[in-house]
Short mmCIF file of C-alpha atoms in Angstrom, two decimals:
data_model
loop_
_atom_site.label_atom_id
_atom_site.label_comp_id
_atom_site.label_asym_id
_atom_site.label_seq_id
_atom_site.Cartn_x
_atom_site.Cartn_y
_atom_site.Cartn_z
CA UNK A 352 121.49 71.78 104.78
CA UNK A 353 118.23 69.85 104.66
CA UNK A 354 116.90 69.62 101.11
CA UNK A 355 113.25 68.60 101.39
CA UNK A 356 110.32 70.40 103.01
CA UNK A 357 106.55 70.52 102.92
CA UNK A 358 106.50 74.19 101.94
CA UNK A 359 109.18 76.33 100.34
CA UNK A 360 108.58 80.09 100.54
CA UNK A 361 110.73 82.19 98.21
CA UNK A 362 111.22 85.66 99.68
CA UNK A 363 111.29 86.78 103.33
CA UNK A 364 109.41 90.02 102.74
CA UNK A 365 106.11 91.28 104.09
CA UNK A 366 103.98 88.39 102.79
CA UNK A 367 106.56 85.61 103.03
CA UNK A 368 107.31 86.18 106.71
CA UNK A 369 103.63 86.00 107.63
CA UNK A 370 103.31 82.75 105.68
CA UNK A 371 106.36 81.27 107.39
CA UNK A 372 104.90 82.05 110.80
CA UNK A 373 101.41 80.73 110.15
CA UNK A 374 102.36 77.57 108.25
CA UNK A 375 105.08 76.55 110.71
CA UNK A 376 102.66 76.88 113.63
CA UNK A 377 101.79 73.25 112.87
CA UNK A 378 104.76 71.22 114.18
CA UNK A 379 103.91 68.41 111.76
CA UNK A 380 104.66 70.67 108.77
CA UNK A 381 108.17 71.64 107.66
CA UNK A 382 108.68 75.10 106.21
CA UNK A 383 111.69 76.61 104.46
CA UNK A 384 111.90 80.40 104.09
CA UNK A 385 114.49 81.51 101.53
CA UNK A 386 115.90 85.04 101.35
CA UNK A 387 118.36 86.16 98.67
CA UNK A 388 119.57 89.01 100.88
CA UNK A 389 121.37 88.93 104.19
CA UNK A 390 120.40 89.17 107.84
CA UNK A 391 118.89 92.40 109.18
CA UNK A 392 121.04 92.76 112.31
CA UNK A 393 122.32 96.22 111.46
CA UNK A 394 121.61 99.51 113.24
CA UNK A 395 120.89 101.20 109.90
CA UNK A 396 117.90 98.88 109.55
CA UNK A 397 116.73 98.76 113.14
CA UNK A 398 117.03 102.50 113.88
CA UNK A 399 114.14 104.36 112.15
CA UNK A 400 116.27 107.24 110.85
CA UNK A 401 118.60 104.75 109.18
CA UNK A 402 116.08 104.22 106.41
CA UNK A 403 117.51 107.11 104.39
CA UNK A 404 120.85 105.27 104.11
CA UNK A 405 119.30 102.07 102.74
CA UNK A 406 117.71 103.07 99.44
CA UNK A 407 121.00 103.05 97.55
CA UNK A 408 122.83 100.54 99.70
CA UNK A 409 124.60 97.83 97.73
CA UNK A 410 124.19 95.38 100.59
CA UNK A 411 120.58 95.98 101.61
CA UNK A 412 118.88 97.13 98.40
CA UNK A 413 118.25 95.68 94.98
CA UNK A 414 119.05 98.81 93.05
CA UNK A 415 116.99 98.10 89.96
CA UNK A 416 116.79 100.61 87.13
CA UNK A 417 113.68 100.85 85.00
CA UNK A 418 113.66 100.91 81.24
CA UNK A 419 113.91 104.43 79.80
CA UNK A 420 110.49 105.98 80.37
CA UNK A 421 109.05 107.21 77.11
CA UNK A 422 106.89 109.88 78.73
CA UNK A 423 109.52 111.00 81.28
CA UNK A 424 112.15 112.27 78.85
CA UNK A 425 113.63 108.81 78.41
CA UNK A 426 114.87 108.64 82.02
CA UNK A 427 115.59 105.33 83.75
CA UNK A 428 114.19 105.40 87.29
CA UNK A 429 115.96 104.08 90.36
CA UNK A 430 113.79 101.32 91.82
CA UNK A 431 115.11 100.04 95.16
CA UNK A 432 113.70 96.91 96.80
CA UNK A 433 114.67 95.41 100.13
CA UNK A 434 117.54 92.92 100.11
CA UNK A 435 117.49 91.47 103.62
CA UNK A 436 115.26 89.51 105.96
CA UNK A 437 112.03 91.50 106.01
CA UNK A 438 112.40 92.50 102.36
CA UNK A 439 111.25 96.04 101.66
CA UNK A 440 109.71 96.25 105.15
CA UNK A 441 113.31 96.43 106.38
CA UNK A 442 113.96 99.64 104.44
CA UNK A 443 110.61 101.40 104.03
CA UNK A 444 109.22 104.35 105.99
CA UNK A 445 107.17 102.06 108.25
CA UNK A 446 103.86 103.79 107.39
CA UNK A 447 100.81 101.66 108.21
CA UNK A 448 98.17 102.25 105.53
CA UNK A 449 95.60 99.79 104.22
CA UNK A 450 94.01 101.81 101.44
CA UNK A 451 90.33 102.47 100.82
CA UNK A 452 87.65 99.81 101.28
CA UNK A 453 86.57 100.30 97.67
CA UNK A 454 90.02 99.17 96.49
CA UNK A 455 89.27 95.64 97.66
CA UNK A 456 85.66 95.67 96.54
CA UNK A 457 87.04 96.50 93.10
CA UNK A 458 89.19 93.35 93.27
CA UNK A 459 86.13 91.25 94.01
CA UNK A 460 84.19 92.87 91.19
CA UNK A 461 87.07 92.06 88.83
CA UNK A 462 86.60 88.34 89.39
CA UNK A 463 88.25 87.75 92.76
CA UNK A 464 85.52 86.63 95.18
CA UNK A 465 86.60 86.58 98.81
CA UNK A 466 88.84 89.63 98.37
CA UNK A 467 86.23 92.33 99.04
CA UNK A 468 86.74 94.68 101.97
CA UNK A 469 84.53 92.79 104.43
CA UNK A 470 86.41 89.58 103.61
CA UNK A 471 89.94 90.98 103.99
CA UNK A 472 89.33 93.16 107.07
CA UNK A 473 89.58 90.22 109.52
CA UNK A 474 93.04 89.43 108.13
CA UNK A 475 94.21 93.02 108.59
CA UNK A 476 92.97 92.85 112.17
CA UNK A 477 94.55 89.45 112.82
CA UNK A 478 98.08 90.79 112.29
CA UNK A 479 97.64 94.13 114.02
CA UNK A 480 98.58 95.05 117.57
CA UNK A 481 97.15 98.55 117.65
CA UNK A 482 98.69 100.57 120.48
CA UNK A 483 96.68 103.74 119.83
CA UNK A 484 93.28 102.85 121.24
CA UNK A 485 91.68 103.13 117.82
CA UNK A 486 88.29 101.71 116.84
CA UNK A 487 88.35 97.96 117.56
CA UNK A 488 85.72 97.37 114.88
CA UNK A 489 88.47 98.19 112.39
CA UNK A 490 91.67 97.46 114.31
CA UNK A 491 93.20 94.42 115.94
CA UNK A 492 94.98 94.39 119.29
CA UNK A 493 96.26 90.82 119.54
CA UNK A 494 98.52 90.54 116.49
CA UNK A 495 102.27 90.56 116.11
CA UNK A 496 102.52 93.84 114.19
CA UNK A 497 102.71 96.86 116.51
CA UNK A 498 101.05 99.97 115.11
CA UNK A 499 102.11 103.03 117.10
CA UNK A 500 102.25 106.79 116.96
CA UNK A 501 105.49 108.42 115.88
CA UNK A 502 107.76 108.71 118.92
CA UNK A 503 108.92 112.28 118.51
CA UNK A 504 107.63 113.96 115.34
CA UNK A 505 109.30 117.16 114.27
CA UNK A 506 107.10 120.22 115.04
CA UNK A 507 107.31 121.22 111.38
CA UNK A 508 105.32 118.08 110.50
CA UNK A 509 102.46 119.44 112.59
CA UNK A 510 102.69 122.71 110.67
CA UNK A 511 101.90 120.76 107.52
CA UNK A 512 98.82 119.18 109.13
CA UNK A 513 97.64 122.56 110.43
CA UNK A 514 98.18 124.24 107.07
CA UNK A 515 96.28 121.52 105.24
CA UNK A 516 93.40 121.99 107.66
CA UNK A 517 93.43 125.74 107.07
CA UNK A 518 92.90 125.27 103.32
CA UNK A 519 90.01 122.86 103.87
CA UNK A 520 91.55 119.39 104.21
CA UNK A 521 90.21 117.65 107.31
CA UNK A 522 92.47 116.38 110.07
CA UNK A 523 92.77 112.61 110.16
CA UNK A 524 94.31 110.75 113.08
CA UNK A 525 93.47 107.30 111.68
CA UNK A 526 93.87 106.72 107.96
CA UNK A 527 92.68 103.16 108.55
CA UNK A 528 89.48 104.29 110.24
CA UNK A 529 86.14 105.26 108.78
CA UNK A 530 87.68 107.75 106.33
CA UNK A 531 90.88 107.73 104.33
CA UNK A 532 90.68 111.39 103.34
CA UNK A 533 92.51 114.03 105.36
CA UNK A 534 95.97 114.92 106.66
CA UNK A 535 97.73 113.91 109.85
CA UNK A 536 100.82 112.33 111.39
CA UNK A 537 101.29 108.82 110.05
CA UNK A 538 101.04 105.79 112.32
CA UNK A 539 104.02 103.46 112.10
CA UNK A 540 105.04 99.82 112.46
CA UNK A 541 107.52 100.25 115.29
CA UNK A 542 108.22 98.74 118.69
CA UNK A 543 110.27 100.45 121.40
CA UNK A 544 111.39 103.11 118.90
CA UNK A 545 112.80 100.44 116.59
CA UNK A 546 111.68 99.34 113.15
CA UNK A 547 109.29 96.40 113.26
CA UNK A 548 109.73 94.70 109.91
CA UNK A 549 107.72 91.66 108.89
CA UNK A 550 110.71 89.51 109.80
CA UNK A 551 111.04 91.02 113.28
CA UNK A 552 107.29 90.80 113.87
CA UNK A 553 106.50 87.35 112.51
CA UNK A 554 109.64 85.22 112.12
CA UNK A 555 112.27 86.30 114.66
CA UNK A 556 109.99 85.41 117.63
CA UNK A 557 109.43 81.84 116.34
CA UNK A 558 112.93 80.91 115.15
CA UNK A 559 113.08 78.22 117.81
CA UNK A 560 110.51 76.15 115.93
CA UNK A 561 112.33 73.02 114.82
CA UNK A 562 110.16 72.76 111.71
CA UNK A 563 111.08 76.25 110.42
CA UNK A 564 114.27 76.74 108.41
CA UNK A 565 115.38 80.24 107.38
CA UNK A 566 118.11 80.47 104.74
CA UNK A 567 119.74 83.80 103.86
CA UNK A 568 122.10 84.75 101.02
CA UNK A 569 120.41 82.10 98.91
CA UNK A 570 119.57 82.99 95.31
CA UNK A 571 116.73 81.06 93.66
CA UNK A 572 117.54 80.44 90.00
CA UNK A 573 114.35 78.72 88.82
CA UNK A 574 111.54 76.38 89.74
CA UNK A 575 111.80 72.62 89.40
CA UNK A 576 108.85 71.56 87.24
CA UNK A 577 107.72 68.06 86.36
CA UNK A 578 104.69 67.65 84.12
CA UNK A 579 103.47 71.12 85.10
CA UNK A 580 103.83 70.38 88.82
CA UNK A 581 106.15 72.51 90.96
CA UNK A 582 108.47 70.17 92.84
CA UNK A 583 110.97 72.60 94.29
CA UNK A 584 113.57 75.24 93.43
CA UNK A 585 117.11 75.41 92.09
CA UNK A 586 119.23 77.66 94.27
CA UNK A 587 122.77 78.87 94.75
CA UNK A 588 123.76 78.91 98.41
CA UNK A 589 127.28 79.60 99.67
CA UNK A 590 128.40 79.58 96.08
CA UNK A 591 127.11 76.08 95.44
CA UNK A 592 124.14 75.13 93.23
CA UNK A 593 121.66 72.77 94.86
CA UNK A 594 118.03 71.70 94.72
CA UNK A 595 115.41 72.08 97.42
CA UNK A 596 112.23 70.06 97.05
CA UNK A 597 108.70 70.77 98.29
CA UNK A 598 106.26 67.97 99.08
CA UNK A 599 103.21 70.23 99.13
CA UNK A 600 103.79 73.68 97.61
CA UNK A 601 106.29 76.19 96.38
CA UNK A 602 105.16 79.74 97.22
CA UNK A 603 106.66 82.77 95.50
CA UNK A 604 106.70 85.80 97.80
CA UNK A 605 109.61 87.59 96.18
CA UNK A 606 107.71 90.74 95.21
CA UNK A 607 106.31 92.33 92.09
CA UNK A 608 109.66 92.35 90.30
CA UNK A 609 111.28 89.08 91.41
CA UNK A 610 108.23 86.77 91.45
CA UNK A 611 107.36 87.26 87.76
CA UNK A 612 111.07 87.12 86.92
CA UNK A 613 111.30 83.68 88.53
CA UNK A 614 108.24 82.46 86.65
CA UNK A 615 109.75 83.66 83.37
CA UNK A 616 113.14 82.13 84.18
CA UNK A 617 111.32 78.84 84.78
CA UNK A 618 109.56 78.90 81.41
CA UNK A 619 106.19 80.13 82.69
CA UNK A 620 104.99 83.19 80.81
CA UNK A 621 104.19 84.53 77.34
CA UNK A 622 105.41 81.83 74.95
CA UNK A 623 106.68 84.17 72.25
CA UNK A 624 108.66 86.21 74.77
CA UNK A 625 110.21 83.10 76.30
CA UNK A 626 111.14 81.73 72.89
CA UNK A 627 112.76 85.01 71.86
CA UNK A 628 114.84 84.88 75.05
CA UNK A 629 115.89 81.29 74.41
CA UNK A 630 113.96 79.90 77.37
CA UNK A 631 112.13 76.60 77.02
CA UNK A 632 108.38 77.12 77.30
CA UNK A 633 106.97 75.04 80.12
CA UNK A 634 103.61 76.78 80.24
CA UNK A 635 102.26 79.58 78.06
CA UNK A 636 100.83 82.08 80.53
CA UNK A 637 100.57 85.46 78.77
CA UNK A 638 99.84 87.60 81.84
CA UNK A 639 103.14 86.99 83.64
CA UNK A 640 104.91 90.32 84.07
CA UNK A 641 102.05 92.37 82.65
CA UNK A 642 99.77 94.78 84.54
CA UNK A 643 102.64 96.58 86.33
CA UNK A 644 101.35 99.57 88.32
CA UNK A 645 102.99 102.02 90.70
CA UNK A 646 102.43 105.43 92.27
CA UNK A 647 104.13 108.24 90.35
CA UNK A 648 105.53 110.94 92.61
CA UNK A 649 106.23 114.66 92.19
CA UNK A 650 108.40 116.64 94.63
CA UNK A 651 108.18 120.17 96.00
CA UNK A 652 111.28 121.00 98.04
CA UNK A 653 111.96 124.23 99.94
CA UNK A 654 115.18 125.59 101.40
CA UNK A 655 114.74 127.28 104.79
CA UNK A 656 117.16 128.83 107.26
CA UNK A 657 115.24 127.41 110.20
CA UNK A 658 117.25 124.86 112.24
CA UNK A 659 113.89 123.61 113.50
CA UNK A 660 113.78 121.41 110.41
CA UNK A 661 115.95 118.33 109.99
CA UNK A 662 119.19 119.19 108.27
CA UNK A 663 122.94 119.59 108.44
CA UNK A 664 124.29 122.98 109.49
CA UNK A 665 126.34 124.59 112.21
CA UNK A 666 123.13 125.38 114.06
CA UNK A 667 122.02 121.74 114.06
CA UNK A 668 125.33 120.34 115.35
CA UNK A 669 124.15 120.18 119.01
CA UNK A 670 120.99 118.24 118.17
CA UNK A 671 122.92 115.89 115.88
CA UNK A 672 125.61 115.24 118.48
CA UNK A 673 123.04 114.63 121.22
CA UNK A 674 120.72 112.50 119.07
CA UNK A 675 122.29 109.10 119.99
CA UNK A 676 122.04 109.94 123.69
CA UNK A 677 118.43 111.14 123.37
CA UNK A 678 117.56 108.00 121.45
CA UNK A 679 119.15 105.58 123.91
CA UNK A 680 117.90 107.29 127.07
CA UNK A 681 114.48 108.56 126.06
CA UNK A 682 113.59 107.10 122.64
CA UNK A 683 113.38 110.67 121.37
CA UNK A 684 115.12 112.90 118.86
CA UNK A 685 116.30 112.75 115.29
CA UNK A 686 117.06 109.03 115.25
CA UNK A 687 113.36 108.21 115.79
CA UNK A 688 112.21 109.90 112.59
CA UNK A 689 110.93 107.99 109.58
CA UNK A 690 111.38 111.26 107.59
CA UNK A 691 107.93 111.14 105.96
CA UNK A 692 106.27 111.87 109.28
CA UNK A 693 103.09 113.53 108.07
CA UNK A 694 100.90 113.38 105.01
CA UNK A 695 97.50 112.30 103.93
CA UNK A 696 94.97 111.95 101.17
CA UNK A 697 93.17 114.69 99.30
CA UNK A 698 90.95 115.37 96.32
CA UNK A 699 92.07 117.57 93.47
CA UNK A 700 89.46 119.33 91.29
CA UNK A 701 89.66 116.26 89.03
CA UNK A 702 88.56 113.86 91.76
CA UNK A 703 85.09 112.52 92.23
CA UNK A 704 84.07 110.99 95.56
CA UNK A 705 87.47 109.63 96.62
CA UNK A 706 90.92 111.14 97.15
CA UNK A 707 93.09 111.00 94.05
CA UNK A 708 96.45 112.11 95.53
CA UNK A 709 98.54 111.22 98.58
CA UNK A 710 101.04 113.48 100.33
CA UNK A 711 104.24 112.45 102.12
CA UNK A 712 105.65 115.41 104.05
CA UNK A 713 109.33 115.52 105.03
CA UNK A 714 110.35 118.03 107.76
CA UNK A 715 113.82 118.23 106.24
CA UNK A 716 115.44 119.37 103.04
CA UNK A 717 115.19 117.00 100.08
CA UNK A 718 118.08 117.69 97.77
CA UNK A 719 117.10 119.39 94.52
CA UNK A 720 120.14 117.67 93.01
CA UNK A 721 119.12 114.16 94.03
CA UNK A 722 121.84 113.79 96.65
CA UNK A 723 121.40 111.58 99.68
CA UNK A 724 122.57 114.41 101.97
CA UNK A 725 122.47 118.13 101.26
CA UNK A 726 123.91 120.88 103.46
CA UNK A 727 121.26 123.15 104.96
CA UNK A 728 117.65 123.03 106.10
CA UNK A 729 114.20 122.96 104.61
CA UNK A 730 111.09 120.85 104.07
CA UNK A 731 109.44 118.97 101.24
CA UNK A 732 106.19 117.44 100.05
CA UNK A 733 105.94 114.37 97.86
CA UNK A 734 102.67 114.12 95.94
CA UNK A 735 101.65 110.90 94.20
CA UNK A 736 98.87 109.86 91.83
CA UNK A 737 96.77 107.57 94.00
CA UNK A 738 94.84 105.62 91.36
CA UNK A 739 97.01 105.65 88.24
CA UNK A 740 95.65 104.50 84.90
CA UNK A 741 99.07 103.96 83.30
CA UNK A 742 99.95 100.28 83.01
CA UNK A 743 103.43 98.92 82.43
CA UNK A 744 105.10 95.53 82.30
CA UNK A 745 108.08 93.46 83.29
CA UNK A 746 109.30 91.60 80.22
CA UNK A 747 112.35 89.72 79.00
CA UNK A 748 114.80 91.06 76.48
CA UNK A 749 116.36 88.72 73.92
CA UNK A 750 119.12 87.87 76.39
CA UNK A 751 116.60 86.73 79.01
CA UNK A 752 117.15 89.74 81.26
CA UNK A 753 114.14 91.30 82.97
CA UNK A 754 113.22 94.78 81.74
CA UNK A 755 111.07 96.92 84.08
CA UNK A 756 108.88 99.35 82.19
CA UNK A 757 106.46 101.30 84.36
CA UNK A 758 105.13 103.11 81.28
CA UNK A 759 104.43 106.12 83.50
CA UNK A 760 102.15 108.82 82.06
CA UNK A 761 101.07 106.63 79.15
CA UNK A 762 97.59 107.56 80.38
CA UNK A 763 97.36 111.37 80.05
CA UNK A 764 94.91 111.52 82.97
CA UNK A 765 97.73 110.68 85.38
CA UNK A 766 99.72 113.74 84.37
CA UNK A 767 96.69 115.97 84.90
CA UNK A 768 96.10 114.56 88.38
CA UNK A 769 99.75 114.96 89.36
CA UNK A 770 99.84 118.58 88.19
CA UNK A 771 96.71 119.37 90.20
CA UNK A 772 98.23 117.55 93.18
CA UNK A 773 101.36 119.68 93.00
CA UNK A 774 99.21 122.82 92.92
CA UNK A 775 97.36 121.61 96.01
CA UNK A 776 100.64 120.87 97.81
CA UNK A 777 101.81 124.39 97.00
CA UNK A 778 98.62 125.82 98.48
CA UNK A 779 99.34 123.98 101.73
CA UNK A 780 102.91 125.25 101.88
CA UNK A 781 101.75 128.80 101.08
CA UNK A 782 99.58 128.93 104.20
CA UNK A 783 100.64 131.32 106.97
CA UNK A 784 101.47 128.36 109.21
CA UNK A 785 104.78 128.19 107.36
CA UNK A 786 105.55 131.92 107.63
CA UNK A 787 107.99 131.51 110.58
CA UNK A 788 110.16 129.10 108.55
CA UNK A 789 109.35 130.39 105.06
CA UNK A 790 112.06 129.59 102.54
CA UNK A 791 112.82 129.41 98.82
CA UNK A 792 111.15 126.80 96.66
CA UNK A 793 113.99 125.02 94.86
CA UNK A 794 111.82 122.55 92.91
CA UNK A 795 109.83 123.11 90.82
CA UNK A 796 110.84 126.76 91.50
CA UNK A 797 108.74 129.91 91.47
CA UNK A 798 109.26 130.31 87.72
CA UNK A 799 107.28 127.09 87.13
CA UNK A 800 103.62 128.10 87.29
CA UNK A 801 101.58 127.16 84.23
CA UNK A 802 100.26 123.66 83.56
CA UNK A 803 102.65 123.41 80.62
CA UNK A 804 105.61 124.35 82.81
CA UNK A 805 104.55 121.92 85.51
CA UNK A 806 104.21 119.20 82.88
CA UNK A 807 107.78 119.88 81.76
CA UNK A 808 108.89 119.64 85.39
CA UNK A 809 107.05 116.34 85.91
CA UNK A 810 108.67 114.79 82.83
CA UNK A 811 112.09 115.82 84.09
CA UNK A 812 111.81 114.98 87.79
CA UNK A 813 108.87 112.65 88.61
CA UNK A 814 109.82 109.27 90.09
CA UNK A 815 108.35 106.11 91.55
CA UNK A 816 107.22 106.14 95.16
CA UNK A 817 108.25 102.46 95.45
CA UNK A 818 104.87 100.68 95.35
CA UNK A 819 105.09 98.27 92.37
CA UNK A 820 102.22 95.78 92.13
CA UNK A 821 100.21 93.68 89.73
CA UNK A 822 102.69 91.61 87.68
CA UNK A 823 101.15 88.24 88.63
CA UNK A 824 97.58 89.49 88.55
CA UNK A 825 94.87 87.65 90.43
CA UNK A 826 91.70 86.88 88.49
CA UNK A 827 90.01 84.60 86.01
CA UNK A 828 90.49 86.53 82.76
CA UNK A 829 93.01 85.42 80.08
CA UNK A 830 95.69 87.83 81.38
CA UNK A 831 95.48 86.72 85.01
CA UNK A 832 98.32 84.64 86.45
CA UNK A 833 96.77 83.33 89.66
CA UNK A 834 93.22 82.59 90.71
CA UNK A 835 91.52 83.95 93.81
CA UNK A 836 93.17 81.06 95.68
CA UNK A 837 96.55 82.47 94.49
CA UNK A 838 97.40 79.21 92.69
CA UNK A 839 99.20 79.75 89.40
CA UNK A 840 96.91 78.90 86.49
CA UNK A 841 97.93 75.63 84.85
CA UNK A 842 100.68 74.67 87.34
CA UNK A 843 100.06 72.47 90.37
CA UNK A 844 101.78 73.00 93.68
CA UNK A 845 102.63 76.65 92.97
CA UNK A 846 101.24 79.90 94.40
CA UNK A 847 102.21 83.54 94.31
CA UNK A 848 101.65 85.48 97.53
CA UNK A 849 102.82 89.11 97.45
CA UNK A 850 101.99 92.52 95.95
CA UNK A 851 102.26 91.12 92.43
CA UNK A 852 98.83 89.47 92.76
CA UNK A 853 96.99 92.78 93.14
CA UNK A 854 94.66 93.28 90.16
CA UNK A 855 94.79 97.04 90.75
CA UNK A 856 96.92 99.30 92.94
CA UNK A 857 95.51 100.17 96.33
CA UNK A 858 95.13 103.75 97.57
CA UNK A 859 98.23 104.09 99.68
CA UNK A 860 101.38 102.42 100.95
CA UNK A 861 101.59 98.70 100.19
CA UNK A 862 103.27 97.09 103.22
CA UNK A 863 100.11 96.51 105.29
CA UNK A 864 98.17 95.05 102.30
CA UNK A 865 101.06 92.64 101.64
CA UNK A 866 100.88 91.43 105.24
CA UNK A 867 97.13 90.94 104.81
CA UNK A 868 97.74 88.96 101.60
CA UNK A 869 100.12 86.70 103.53
CA UNK A 870 97.53 86.19 106.27
CA UNK A 871 94.72 85.35 103.85
CA UNK A 872 96.92 83.04 101.79
CA UNK A 873 98.02 81.15 104.91
CA UNK A 874 94.40 80.76 105.94
CA UNK A 875 93.46 79.35 102.51
CA UNK A 876 96.41 76.95 102.55
CA UNK A 877 95.69 75.74 106.07
CA UNK A 878 91.98 75.30 105.40
CA UNK A 879 92.85 73.41 102.22
CA UNK A 880 95.22 71.14 104.12
CA UNK A 881 92.59 70.46 106.76
CA UNK A 882 90.01 69.67 104.08
CA UNK A 883 92.45 67.27 102.41
CA UNK A 884 93.19 65.47 105.69
CA UNK A 885 89.50 65.25 106.54
CA UNK A 886 88.74 63.88 103.07
CA UNK A 887 91.47 61.25 103.41
CA UNK A 888 90.09 60.22 106.82
CA UNK A 889 86.58 59.90 105.35
CA UNK A 890 87.86 57.91 102.39
CA UNK A 891 89.82 55.59 104.68
CA UNK A 892 86.79 55.07 106.93
CA UNK A 893 84.58 54.29 103.93
CA UNK A 894 87.12 51.86 102.53
CA UNK A 895 87.34 50.15 105.93
#
């Protein structure tokens, strides 16, 4: 295995795969993309409906557990992250959402010039291959990432959209258009009824590039630092420890949990925390691991006798048996579902001008017991707090192990928004659109009605919706980790490029923003390289 490269990218997730593509487009530059997980050549990953089997997979998921949550009855929350080429884009629900324009303007106002909406929009468009004929002022059509309509959405998903409209929530066919607010069927990152992860979109098509090396099943232990300059990484590959060196940059794209963990393991972070864990302090950077944010989710799940919904029963046996044939021959049927087919953004009575909750509607029964599969039929709505105020952290314990503490509901406002969101979801499900398949609400249950009862339910059942961000915050304040150029403060030759750099959580799913971050980072790196070359040419000419 070659051991020296121009760029080493740690993490083949949504941002890292974009970087690998763009940087390796120059044949004079060598790029190494490292993934701790395995290859993605498995039908469970490539078939959309397989996503439900991945969240607790030992092979394809990092099954992290959070610290006991003080405001959620001391529960530790399951926190899966993708463990394969494509990272979490190889196990997510493939929903293409950018968030609201104001999310990015807020980044710029927080000390991150160049990250406002007008500045990041071209990078969203660069990646996108919009197959829906949507507004070309806001969508791209020449990129690698297909954005398509769901192939064969369950008719119950349309009931949810119709019911939301009946209670006053507008229909929205493009959540990345002029307005975020409204309900509709989600657009997905798919191609030919198959998942289109960041790896499949950006790296698999360019594997023939001689200057691009992709290494799987390779665990990065720490950075190699010399005089506060990143020189490479220490890894374990095929059971053997080795060193890979980078002539230009090491780029961490391992996600909001692994990127700060690698910085801490390398002695970059809060000095007192590193000392307590017995790690040599290479650079005191107090913001590493802080500013953790995520969307907190509450579930309403209903049992129904209708075999129209996704589920396991004697009545659904024919559709289940025929689903492989329908998928292979017509790209239709159960195997095309991403489960959270419909949803949208709405304002509770607590909201001001912008939506404060997001819905993810499942046209199938979500187990009230937390099981992966449950016998029977039904439907469910997940409701999440869109702009949470609760801030957590990833820190080290005295043994040097990373502790993930979301600190959910530490801000009381979040609980109030979630309770109002659950009430709004119930109003949608109570509409007459659902009368033909009306069932029994299993969670929270009809006995849970008052705000106090709903609060008790939230503390017992609320969970993460899998959008952790912010732990290597971008900015210029004392708690920021990277600058607007994504270079780590105080360390040369090192950047962080993934969801961890977000100063604040965006209003929606995080995969598309991570791809944008990869695009913008690649552009900054390439422009910087060009400027360096041009400067060297000028200096040489002057000297001559």
